[in-house]
CSV table of C-alpha atoms in Angstrom, one decimal:
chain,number,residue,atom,x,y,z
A,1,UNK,CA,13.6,18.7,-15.8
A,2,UNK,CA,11.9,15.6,-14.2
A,3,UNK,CA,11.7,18.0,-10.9
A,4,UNK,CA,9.9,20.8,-12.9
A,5,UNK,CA,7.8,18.3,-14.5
A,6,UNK,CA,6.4,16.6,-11.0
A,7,UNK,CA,5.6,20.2,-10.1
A,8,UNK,CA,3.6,21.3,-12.9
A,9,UNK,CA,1.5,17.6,-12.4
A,10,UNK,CA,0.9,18.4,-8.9
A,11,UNK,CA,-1.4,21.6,-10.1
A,12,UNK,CA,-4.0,19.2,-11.1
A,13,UNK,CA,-4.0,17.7,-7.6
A,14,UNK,CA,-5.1,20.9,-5.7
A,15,UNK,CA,-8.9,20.8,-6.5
A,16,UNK,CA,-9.3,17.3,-5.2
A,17,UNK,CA,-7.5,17.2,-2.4
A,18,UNK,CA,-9.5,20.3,-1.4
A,19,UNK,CA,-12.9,19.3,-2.4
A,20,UNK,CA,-12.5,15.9,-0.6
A,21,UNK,CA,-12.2,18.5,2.9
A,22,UNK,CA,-16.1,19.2,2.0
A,23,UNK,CA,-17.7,16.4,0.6
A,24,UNK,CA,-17.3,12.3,0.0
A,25,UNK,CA,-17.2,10.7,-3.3
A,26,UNK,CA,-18.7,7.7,-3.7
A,27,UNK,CA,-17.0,4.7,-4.2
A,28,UNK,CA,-16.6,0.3,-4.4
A,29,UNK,CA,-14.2,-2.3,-3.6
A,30,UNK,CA,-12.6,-3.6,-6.6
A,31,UNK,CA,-12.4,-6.7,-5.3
A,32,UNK,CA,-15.1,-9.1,-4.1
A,33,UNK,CA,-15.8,-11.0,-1.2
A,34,UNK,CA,-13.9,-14.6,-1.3
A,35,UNK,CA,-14.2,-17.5,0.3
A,36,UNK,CA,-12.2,-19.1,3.3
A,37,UNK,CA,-8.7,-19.6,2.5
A,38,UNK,CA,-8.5,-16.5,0.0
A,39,UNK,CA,-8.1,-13.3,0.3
A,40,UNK,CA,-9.7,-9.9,-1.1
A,41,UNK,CA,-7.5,-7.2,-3.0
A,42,UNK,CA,-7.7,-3.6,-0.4
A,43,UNK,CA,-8.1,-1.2,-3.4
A,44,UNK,CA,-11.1,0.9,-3.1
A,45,UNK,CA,-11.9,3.1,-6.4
A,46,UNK,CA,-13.6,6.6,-6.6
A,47,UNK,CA,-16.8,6.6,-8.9
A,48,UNK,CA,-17.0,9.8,-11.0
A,49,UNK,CA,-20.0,9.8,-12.5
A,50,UNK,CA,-23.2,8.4,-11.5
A,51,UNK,CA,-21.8,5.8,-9.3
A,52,UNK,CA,-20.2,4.3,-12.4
A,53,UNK,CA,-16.7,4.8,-12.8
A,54,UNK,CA,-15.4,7.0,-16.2
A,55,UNK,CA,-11.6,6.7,-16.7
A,56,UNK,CA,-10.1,10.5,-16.8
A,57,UNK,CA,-8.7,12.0,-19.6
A,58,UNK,CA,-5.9,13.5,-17.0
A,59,UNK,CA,-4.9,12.4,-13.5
A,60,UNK,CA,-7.0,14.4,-10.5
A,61,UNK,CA,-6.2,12.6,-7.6
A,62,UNK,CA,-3.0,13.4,-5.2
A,63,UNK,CA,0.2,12.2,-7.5
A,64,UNK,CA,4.3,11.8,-6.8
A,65,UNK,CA,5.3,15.5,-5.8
A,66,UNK,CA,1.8,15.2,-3.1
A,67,UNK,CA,3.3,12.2,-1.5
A,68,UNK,CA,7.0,13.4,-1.6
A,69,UNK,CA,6.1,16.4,0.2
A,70,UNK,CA,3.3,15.1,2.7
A,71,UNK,CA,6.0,12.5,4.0
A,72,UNK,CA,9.0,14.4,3.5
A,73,UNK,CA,10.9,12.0,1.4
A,74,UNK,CA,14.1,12.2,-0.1
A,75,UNK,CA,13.1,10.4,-3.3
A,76,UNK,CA,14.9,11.9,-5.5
A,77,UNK,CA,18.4,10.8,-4.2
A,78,UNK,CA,17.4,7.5,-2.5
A,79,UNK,CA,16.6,4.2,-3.6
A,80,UNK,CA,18.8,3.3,-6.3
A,81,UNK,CA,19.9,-0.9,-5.9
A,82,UNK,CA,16.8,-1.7,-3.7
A,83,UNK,CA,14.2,-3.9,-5.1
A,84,UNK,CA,10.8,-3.8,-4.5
A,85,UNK,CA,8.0,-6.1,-4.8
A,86,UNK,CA,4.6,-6.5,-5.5
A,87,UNK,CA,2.7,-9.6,-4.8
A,88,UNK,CA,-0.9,-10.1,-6.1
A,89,UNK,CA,-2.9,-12.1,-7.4
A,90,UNK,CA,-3.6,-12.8,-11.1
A,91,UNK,CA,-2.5,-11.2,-14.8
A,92,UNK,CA,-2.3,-7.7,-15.9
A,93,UNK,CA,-1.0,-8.2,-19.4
A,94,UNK,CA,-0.9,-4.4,-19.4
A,95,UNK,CA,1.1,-3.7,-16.6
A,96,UNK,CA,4.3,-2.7,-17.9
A,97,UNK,CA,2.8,0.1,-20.7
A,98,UNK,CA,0.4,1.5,-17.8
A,99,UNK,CA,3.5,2.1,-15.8
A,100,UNK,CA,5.0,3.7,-18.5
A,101,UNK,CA,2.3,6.2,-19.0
A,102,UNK,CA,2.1,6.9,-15.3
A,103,UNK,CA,6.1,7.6,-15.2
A,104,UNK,CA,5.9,9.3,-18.2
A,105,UNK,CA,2.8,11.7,-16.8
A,106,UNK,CA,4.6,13.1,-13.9
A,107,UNK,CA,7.9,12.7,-15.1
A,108,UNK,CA,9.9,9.9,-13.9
A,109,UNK,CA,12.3,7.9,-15.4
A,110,UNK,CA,11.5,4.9,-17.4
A,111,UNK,CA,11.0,1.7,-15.4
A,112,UNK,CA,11.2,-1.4,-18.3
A,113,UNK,CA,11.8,-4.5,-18.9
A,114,UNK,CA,14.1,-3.7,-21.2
A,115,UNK,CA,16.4,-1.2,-19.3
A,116,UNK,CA,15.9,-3.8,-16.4
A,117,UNK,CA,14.7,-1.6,-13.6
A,118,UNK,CA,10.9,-3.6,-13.8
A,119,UNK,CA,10.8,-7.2,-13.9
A,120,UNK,CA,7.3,-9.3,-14.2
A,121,UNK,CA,7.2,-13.0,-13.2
A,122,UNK,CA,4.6,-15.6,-12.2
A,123,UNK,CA,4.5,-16.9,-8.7
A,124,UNK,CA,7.3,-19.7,-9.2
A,125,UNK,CA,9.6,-16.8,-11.1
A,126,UNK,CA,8.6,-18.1,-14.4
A,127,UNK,CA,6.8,-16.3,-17.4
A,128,UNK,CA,3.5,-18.9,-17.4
A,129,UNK,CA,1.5,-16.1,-16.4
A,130,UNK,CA,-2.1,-16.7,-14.8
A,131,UNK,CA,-5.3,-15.6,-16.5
A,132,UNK,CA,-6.2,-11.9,-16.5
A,133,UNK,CA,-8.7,-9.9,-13.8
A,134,UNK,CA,-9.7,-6.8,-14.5
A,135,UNK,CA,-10.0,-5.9,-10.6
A,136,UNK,CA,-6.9,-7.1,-9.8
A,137,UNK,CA,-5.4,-5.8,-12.4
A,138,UNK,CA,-6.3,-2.2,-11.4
A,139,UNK,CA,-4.4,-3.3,-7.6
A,140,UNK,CA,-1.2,-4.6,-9.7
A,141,UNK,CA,-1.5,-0.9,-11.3
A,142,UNK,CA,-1.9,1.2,-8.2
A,143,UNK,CA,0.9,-0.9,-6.6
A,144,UNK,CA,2.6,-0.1,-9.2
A,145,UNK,CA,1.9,3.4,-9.4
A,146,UNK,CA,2.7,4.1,-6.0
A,147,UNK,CA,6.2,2.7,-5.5
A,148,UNK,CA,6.8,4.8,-8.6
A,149,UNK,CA,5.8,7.4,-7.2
A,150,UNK,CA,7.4,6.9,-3.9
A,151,UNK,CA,11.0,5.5,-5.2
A,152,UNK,CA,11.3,6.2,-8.6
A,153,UNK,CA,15.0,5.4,-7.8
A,154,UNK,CA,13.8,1.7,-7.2
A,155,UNK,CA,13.4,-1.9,-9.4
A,156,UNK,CA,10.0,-2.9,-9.4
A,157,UNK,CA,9.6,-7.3,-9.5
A,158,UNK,CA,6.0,-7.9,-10.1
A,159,UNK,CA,4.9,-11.3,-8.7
A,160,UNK,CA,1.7,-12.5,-9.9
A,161,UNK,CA,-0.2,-15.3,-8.0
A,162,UNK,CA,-1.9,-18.2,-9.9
A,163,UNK,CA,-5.2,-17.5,-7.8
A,164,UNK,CA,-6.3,-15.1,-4.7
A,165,UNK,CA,-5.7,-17.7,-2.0
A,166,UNK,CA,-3.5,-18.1,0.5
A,167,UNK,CA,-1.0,-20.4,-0.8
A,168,UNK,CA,-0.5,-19.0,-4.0
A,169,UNK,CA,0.2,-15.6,-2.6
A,170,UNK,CA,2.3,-16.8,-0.1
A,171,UNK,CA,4.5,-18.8,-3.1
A,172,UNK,CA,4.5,-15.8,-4.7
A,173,UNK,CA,6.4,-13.6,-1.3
A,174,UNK,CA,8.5,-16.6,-1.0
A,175,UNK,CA,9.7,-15.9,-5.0
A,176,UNK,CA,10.2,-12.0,-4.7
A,177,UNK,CA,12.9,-13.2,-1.7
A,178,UNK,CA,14.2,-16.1,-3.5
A,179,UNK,CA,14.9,-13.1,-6.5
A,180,UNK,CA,16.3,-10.3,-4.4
A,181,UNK,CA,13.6,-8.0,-3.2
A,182,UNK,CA,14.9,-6.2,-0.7
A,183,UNK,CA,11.0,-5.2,0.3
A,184,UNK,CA,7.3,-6.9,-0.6
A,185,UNK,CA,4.1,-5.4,-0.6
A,186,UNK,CA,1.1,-7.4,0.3
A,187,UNK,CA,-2.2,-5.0,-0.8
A,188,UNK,CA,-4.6,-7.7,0.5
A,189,UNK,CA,-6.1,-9.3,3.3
A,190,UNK,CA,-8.6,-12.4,4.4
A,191,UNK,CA,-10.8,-12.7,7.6
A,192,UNK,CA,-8.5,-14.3,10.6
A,193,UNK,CA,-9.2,-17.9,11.2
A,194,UNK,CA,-7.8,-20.8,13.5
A,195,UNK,CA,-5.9,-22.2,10.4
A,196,UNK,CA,-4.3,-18.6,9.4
A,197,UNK,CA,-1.1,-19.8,11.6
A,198,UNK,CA,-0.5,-22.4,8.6
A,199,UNK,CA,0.4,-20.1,6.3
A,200,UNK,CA,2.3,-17.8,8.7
A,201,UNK,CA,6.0,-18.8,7.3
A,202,UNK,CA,5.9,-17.5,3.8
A,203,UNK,CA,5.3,-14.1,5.3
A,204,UNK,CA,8.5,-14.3,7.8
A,205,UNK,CA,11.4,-13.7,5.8
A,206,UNK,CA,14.1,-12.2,7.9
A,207,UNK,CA,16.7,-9.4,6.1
A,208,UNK,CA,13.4,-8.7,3.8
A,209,UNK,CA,10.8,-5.9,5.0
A,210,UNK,CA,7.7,-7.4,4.6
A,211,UNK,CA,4.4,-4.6,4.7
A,212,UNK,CA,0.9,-5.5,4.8
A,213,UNK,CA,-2.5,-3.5,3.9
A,214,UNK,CA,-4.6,-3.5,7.0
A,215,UNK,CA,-7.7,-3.7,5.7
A,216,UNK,CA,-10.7,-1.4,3.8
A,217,UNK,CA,-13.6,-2.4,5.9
A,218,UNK,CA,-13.1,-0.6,9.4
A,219,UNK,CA,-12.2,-2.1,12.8
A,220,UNK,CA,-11.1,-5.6,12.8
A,221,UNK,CA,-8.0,-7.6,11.8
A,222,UNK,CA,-7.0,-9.6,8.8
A,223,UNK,CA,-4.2,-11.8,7.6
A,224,UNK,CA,-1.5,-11.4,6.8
A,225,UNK,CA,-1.5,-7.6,8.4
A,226,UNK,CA,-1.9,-10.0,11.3
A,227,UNK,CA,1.5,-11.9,11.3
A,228,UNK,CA,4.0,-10.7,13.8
A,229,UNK,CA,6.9,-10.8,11.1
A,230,UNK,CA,4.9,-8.2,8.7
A,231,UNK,CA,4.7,-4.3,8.8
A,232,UNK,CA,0.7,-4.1,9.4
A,233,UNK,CA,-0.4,-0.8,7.5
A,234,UNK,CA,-3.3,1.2,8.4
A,235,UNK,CA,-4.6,4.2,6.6
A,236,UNK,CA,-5.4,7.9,6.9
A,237,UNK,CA,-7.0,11.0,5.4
A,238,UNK,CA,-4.0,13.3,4.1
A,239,UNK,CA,-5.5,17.0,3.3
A,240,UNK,CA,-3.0,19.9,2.4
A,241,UNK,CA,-3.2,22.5,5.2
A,242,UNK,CA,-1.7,25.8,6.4
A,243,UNK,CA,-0.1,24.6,9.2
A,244,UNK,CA,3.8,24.3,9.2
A,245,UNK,CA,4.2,20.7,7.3
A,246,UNK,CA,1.8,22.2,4.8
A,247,UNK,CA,-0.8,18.6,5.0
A,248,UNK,CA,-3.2,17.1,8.1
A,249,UNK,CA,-4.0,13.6,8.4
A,250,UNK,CA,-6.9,12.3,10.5
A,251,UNK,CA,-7.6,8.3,10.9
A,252,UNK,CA,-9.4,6.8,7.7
A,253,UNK,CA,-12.8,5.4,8.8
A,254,UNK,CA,-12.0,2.5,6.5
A,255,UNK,CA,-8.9,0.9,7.8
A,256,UNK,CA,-8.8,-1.9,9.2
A,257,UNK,CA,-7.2,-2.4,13.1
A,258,UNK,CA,-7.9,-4.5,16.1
A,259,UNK,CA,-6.0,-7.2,18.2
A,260,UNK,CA,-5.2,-11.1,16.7
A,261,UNK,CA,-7.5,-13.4,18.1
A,262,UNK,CA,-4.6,-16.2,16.9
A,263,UNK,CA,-1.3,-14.1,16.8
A,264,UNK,CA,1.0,-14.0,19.3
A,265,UNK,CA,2.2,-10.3,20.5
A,266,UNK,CA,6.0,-9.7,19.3
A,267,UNK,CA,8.0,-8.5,22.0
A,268,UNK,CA,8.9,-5.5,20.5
A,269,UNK,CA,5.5,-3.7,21.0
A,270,UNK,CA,4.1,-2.8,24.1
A,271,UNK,CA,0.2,-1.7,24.0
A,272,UNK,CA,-1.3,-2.9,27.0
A,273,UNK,CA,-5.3,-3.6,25.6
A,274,UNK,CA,-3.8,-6.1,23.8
A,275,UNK,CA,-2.5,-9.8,24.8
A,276,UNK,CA,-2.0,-10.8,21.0
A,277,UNK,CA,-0.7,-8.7,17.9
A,278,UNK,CA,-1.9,-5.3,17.6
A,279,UNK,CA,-2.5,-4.3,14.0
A,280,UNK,CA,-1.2,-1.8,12.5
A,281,UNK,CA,2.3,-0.5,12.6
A,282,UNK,CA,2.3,2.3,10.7
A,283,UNK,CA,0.2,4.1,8.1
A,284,UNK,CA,-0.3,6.7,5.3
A,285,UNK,CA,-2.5,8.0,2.9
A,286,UNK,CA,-5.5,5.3,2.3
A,287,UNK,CA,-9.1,7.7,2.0
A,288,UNK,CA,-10.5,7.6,-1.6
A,289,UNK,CA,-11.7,10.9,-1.2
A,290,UNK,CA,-7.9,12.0,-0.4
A,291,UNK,CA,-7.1,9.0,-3.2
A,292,UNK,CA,-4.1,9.1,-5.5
A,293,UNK,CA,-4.1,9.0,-9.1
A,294,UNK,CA,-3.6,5.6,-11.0
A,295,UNK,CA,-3.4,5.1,-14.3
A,296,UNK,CA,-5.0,1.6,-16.0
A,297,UNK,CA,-6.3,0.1,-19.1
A,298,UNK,CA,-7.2,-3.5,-18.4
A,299,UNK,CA,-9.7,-2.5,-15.6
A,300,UNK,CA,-13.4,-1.3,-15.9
A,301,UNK,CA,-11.8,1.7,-18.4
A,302,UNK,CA,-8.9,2.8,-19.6
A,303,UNK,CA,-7.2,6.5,-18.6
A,304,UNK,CA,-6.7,7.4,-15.1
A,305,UNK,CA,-8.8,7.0,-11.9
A,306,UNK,CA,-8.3,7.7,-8.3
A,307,UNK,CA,-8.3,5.4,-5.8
A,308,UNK,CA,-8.0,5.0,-2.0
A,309,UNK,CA,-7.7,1.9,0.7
A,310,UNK,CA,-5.1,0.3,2.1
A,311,UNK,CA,-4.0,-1.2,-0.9
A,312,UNK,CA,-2.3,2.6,-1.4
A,313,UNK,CA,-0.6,2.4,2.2
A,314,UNK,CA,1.0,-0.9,1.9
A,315,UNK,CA,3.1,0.0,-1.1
A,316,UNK,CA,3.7,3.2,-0.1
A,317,UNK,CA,5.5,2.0,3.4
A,318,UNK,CA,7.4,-0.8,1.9
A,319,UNK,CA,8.8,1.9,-0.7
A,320,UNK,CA,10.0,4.4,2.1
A,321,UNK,CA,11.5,1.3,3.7
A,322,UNK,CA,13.3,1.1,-0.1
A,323,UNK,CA,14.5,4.3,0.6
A,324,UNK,CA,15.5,4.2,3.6
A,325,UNK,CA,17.9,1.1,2.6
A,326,UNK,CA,18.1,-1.1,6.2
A,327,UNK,CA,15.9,-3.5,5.2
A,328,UNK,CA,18.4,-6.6,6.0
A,329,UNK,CA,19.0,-5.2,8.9
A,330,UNK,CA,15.6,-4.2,10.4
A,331,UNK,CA,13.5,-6.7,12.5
A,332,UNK,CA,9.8,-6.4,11.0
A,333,UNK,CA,8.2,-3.5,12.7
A,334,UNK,CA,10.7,-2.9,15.2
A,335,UNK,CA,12.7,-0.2,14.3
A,336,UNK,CA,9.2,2.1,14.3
A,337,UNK,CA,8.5,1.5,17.7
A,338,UNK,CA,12.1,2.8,18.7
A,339,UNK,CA,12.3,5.7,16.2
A,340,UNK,CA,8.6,7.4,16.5
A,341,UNK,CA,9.9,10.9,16.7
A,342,UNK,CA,10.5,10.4,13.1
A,343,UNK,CA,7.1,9.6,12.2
A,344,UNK,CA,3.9,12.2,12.0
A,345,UNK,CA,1.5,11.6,15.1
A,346,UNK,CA,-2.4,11.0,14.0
A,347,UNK,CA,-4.4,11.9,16.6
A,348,UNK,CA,-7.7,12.1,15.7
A,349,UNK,CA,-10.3,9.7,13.9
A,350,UNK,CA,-11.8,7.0,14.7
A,351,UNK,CA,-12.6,3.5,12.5
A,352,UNK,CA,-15.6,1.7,14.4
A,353,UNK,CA,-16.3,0.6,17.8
A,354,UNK,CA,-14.7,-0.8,20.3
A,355,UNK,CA,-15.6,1.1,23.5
A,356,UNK,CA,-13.8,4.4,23.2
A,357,UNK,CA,-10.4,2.7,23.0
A,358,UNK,CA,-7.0,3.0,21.4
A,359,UNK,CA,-7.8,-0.2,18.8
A,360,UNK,CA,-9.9,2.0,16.8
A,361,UNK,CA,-9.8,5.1,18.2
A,362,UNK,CA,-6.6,7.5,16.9
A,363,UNK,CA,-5.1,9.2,20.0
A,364,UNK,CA,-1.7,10.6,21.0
A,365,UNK,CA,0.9,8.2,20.5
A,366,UNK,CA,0.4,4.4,19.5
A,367,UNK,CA,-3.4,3.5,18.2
A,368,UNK,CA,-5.1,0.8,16.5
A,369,UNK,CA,-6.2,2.6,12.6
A,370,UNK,CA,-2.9,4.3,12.3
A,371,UNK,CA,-0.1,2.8,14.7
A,372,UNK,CA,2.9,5.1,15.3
A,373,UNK,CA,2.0,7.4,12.6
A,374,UNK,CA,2.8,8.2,8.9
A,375,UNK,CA,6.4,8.7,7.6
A,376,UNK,CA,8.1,12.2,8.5
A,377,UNK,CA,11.5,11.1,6.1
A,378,UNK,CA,12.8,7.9,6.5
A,379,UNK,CA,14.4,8.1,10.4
A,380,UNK,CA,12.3,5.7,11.8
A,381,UNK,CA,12.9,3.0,8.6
C-alpha cells in the first residue's frame, strides 16, 4: 500500500520537474546574511506568486518516489536501526505534526515521538528549547522532509541550536553523537575565516558520517563544508529524461565549491588545482527550479512549498549514508573517492568563475560544484 501510495504522489511531480527544463522560478534565501562567527541556513524557497511565496494546497515539487528513483535507492528495505540527525539552529515548535503530514502525504510510516522513531532535543540533549524562527524553522522542516523521504526506515534526532553561531551548532553535532546518531546533517554554512580552525573539532567525530551543505551562493567555500573530517555537499539540477536512468543532472549555478584558503587537504583526495581542501565531495539534487516539496506551518505560510539549495543535498547524502549502514566504519569522504563507479558522473555546468577550471566548472570525473557525482545506490557509501 505505502508503495502504491508514493506512486500515485509522484503524478503531481511531473509538471514541475518539466516546466523547470523551460523556465526559472524565482526565488530567496530564507535565511539572512549573519555576522562573523555565525552562519546562514542553505535553504533557498521557490516564490509562486508575485515574488511572494503562497503555501500550496498540494505538494508540486519532486517528492519521495522522485528521489528514490533518480538515485536508485533501496529505501524501502534499508535503514532500519540507523539514526539520523539534524542540526540547526533555533525552534520549530511544529516540527513533529509537519512531519507527520509530509509522511502521511506520500505515504510513509509514522515517524513520532511517541512510537520513538523521531526524537527532538535542544543542543545540550535537553527539552529547554530555544525561541522560534520562522526561516529556520522552514530548514528544520525540509531537513526533515528529506531524510523522510530518503530513509523512511530511519530515526530522526532533531538538534536544535540555542543561536546560528558557530559554537552553538557545533554543541549541538557534538549532542546528536553523544546520543547515537549514526549520521548528522549540517544544512548551513558561514564565510571561511582565519579563526574557522577553532571550531574544527566538533565537526570530527570519527565512526559518525558527518555531511555538510556546500553553499547557495555560487563558487566559493564555507565552513563547515570546509572541514576535512565532513562530507562537503554540492548541488545539481535533476530533470527526468528519456535516457536509460530515466533523469539528467547538470551542475546547479548556485552551489557553492572552491579550494580552503585555511584547510588542510586530507590525504585521501587527490585533485591537483588544489594545495588545501577541495569542496565538495559529492552532491544531489539542490536547483529550486528542480526543488522538492516540503511541507511547513511555522514559516511565512502554512501548506506545502518547494524548495531548492544545498540545504536539500546535505540531508539527502547523510541519509543514503543511513542506508547504506558503514557509517562507523567509513573515514569522512573517503570511501567516495575509492567507489566512484557507484556514483552518477555530472559533467556539465558550471557555478562561477574561476578561469575555465575544474573548481567550478563540472567535467568528467572529480569537479568543484558537484565532486564525484550524485548517488547511483548506495556502493560507494
Amino acid at each position: 500500500m505505502a508503495a502504491l501510495l508514493l506512486t500515485m504522489a509522484a503524478t503531481t511531480t511531473s509538471a514541475f520537474a518539466q516546466a523547470s527544463n523551460v523556465r526559472s522560478f524565482t526565488s530567496h534565501h530564507v535565511c539572512g546574511a549573519v555576522a562573523a562567527g555565525n552562519v546562514h541556513c542553505n535553504a533557498v524557497q521557490i516564490d509562486s506568486k508575485g515574488g511572494k511565496t503562497t503555501p500550496n494546497a498540494s505538494p508540486s515539487g519532486l517528492n519521495p518516489t522522485d528521489l528514490q528513483s533518480a538515485y536508485k535507492l533501496p529505501s524501502s528495505t534499508a535503514g532500519s536501526g540507523q539514526t539520523v540527525a539534524i542540526v540547526d539552529a533555533y525552534n520549530d515548535p511544529n516540527a513533529e505534526s509537519d512531519l507527520a503530514v509530509y509522511r502521511s502525504q506520500f505515504g510513509l510510516p509514522a515517524c513520532t515521538t511517541a512510537n520513538g522513531c523521531f526524537r527532538k532535543v535542544d543542543q545540550n540533549g535537553g527539552t529547554k528549547y530555544p525561541r522560534g524562527n520562522s526561516g529556520w524553522a522552514e530548514e528544520i522542516s525540509l531537513d526533515l522532509d528529506m531524510v523522510s523521504a530518503i530513509c523512511p526506515n530511519c530515526h530522526i534526532l532533531l538538534v536544535e541550536a540555542s543561536s546560528s553561531s558557530f559554537t552553538n551548532l557545533g554543541t549541538g553535532v557534538n549532542t546528536a553523537v553523544n546520543l547515537g546518531a549514526n549520521t548528522i546533517s549540517n544544512s548551513y554554512g558561514g564565510n571561511e575565516s582565519s579563526s574557522e580552525t577553532s571550531y574544527a573539532s566538533y565537526y570530527n567525530h570519527p565512526g559518525h558520517v558527518i555531511t555538510a551543505s556546500s553553499g547557495d551562493n555560487g563558487y566559493g567555500v564555507e565552513s563547515p563544508a570546509a572541514y576535512n573530517t565532513v562530507v562537503a555537499v554540492g548541488g545539481t539540477s535533476l530533470s527526468k529524461s528519456s535516457n536509460t536512468r530515466g533523469w539528467s543532472e547538470t551542475a546547479w549555478n548556485g552551489a557553492g565549491s572552491g579550494c580552503s584558503a585555511y584547510i588542510t587537504k586530507p590525504s585521501w583526495q587527490k585533485d591537483s588545482g588544489c594545495s588545501r581542501r577541495t569542496v565538495a565531495d559529492v552532491s544531489a539534487v539542490a536547483d529550486p527550479n528542480t526543488g522538492v516539496s516540503v511541507y511547513d506551518t511555522y514559516g511565512q505560510g502554512s501548506g506545502w512549498m518547494v524548495f531548492g539549495g544545498t540545504s536539500v543535498a546535505s540531508p539527502i547524502i547523510a541519509s543514503v549514508y543511513a542506508l547504506a549502514g558503514n557509517a562507523s566504519s567509513v573515514n569522512a569522504a573517503q570511501s567516495l573517492y575509492s567507489n566512484t563507479g557507484s556514483l552518477f558522473d555530472v559533467t556539465s555546468g558550471s557555478n562561477g568563475s574561476c578561469g575555465g577550471s575544474y573548481l567550478c566548472t563540472a567535467g568528467s570525473g572529480y569537479d568543484g560544484p558537484t565532486g564525484l557525482g550524485t548517488p547511483n545506490g548506495t556502493g560507494a557509501f
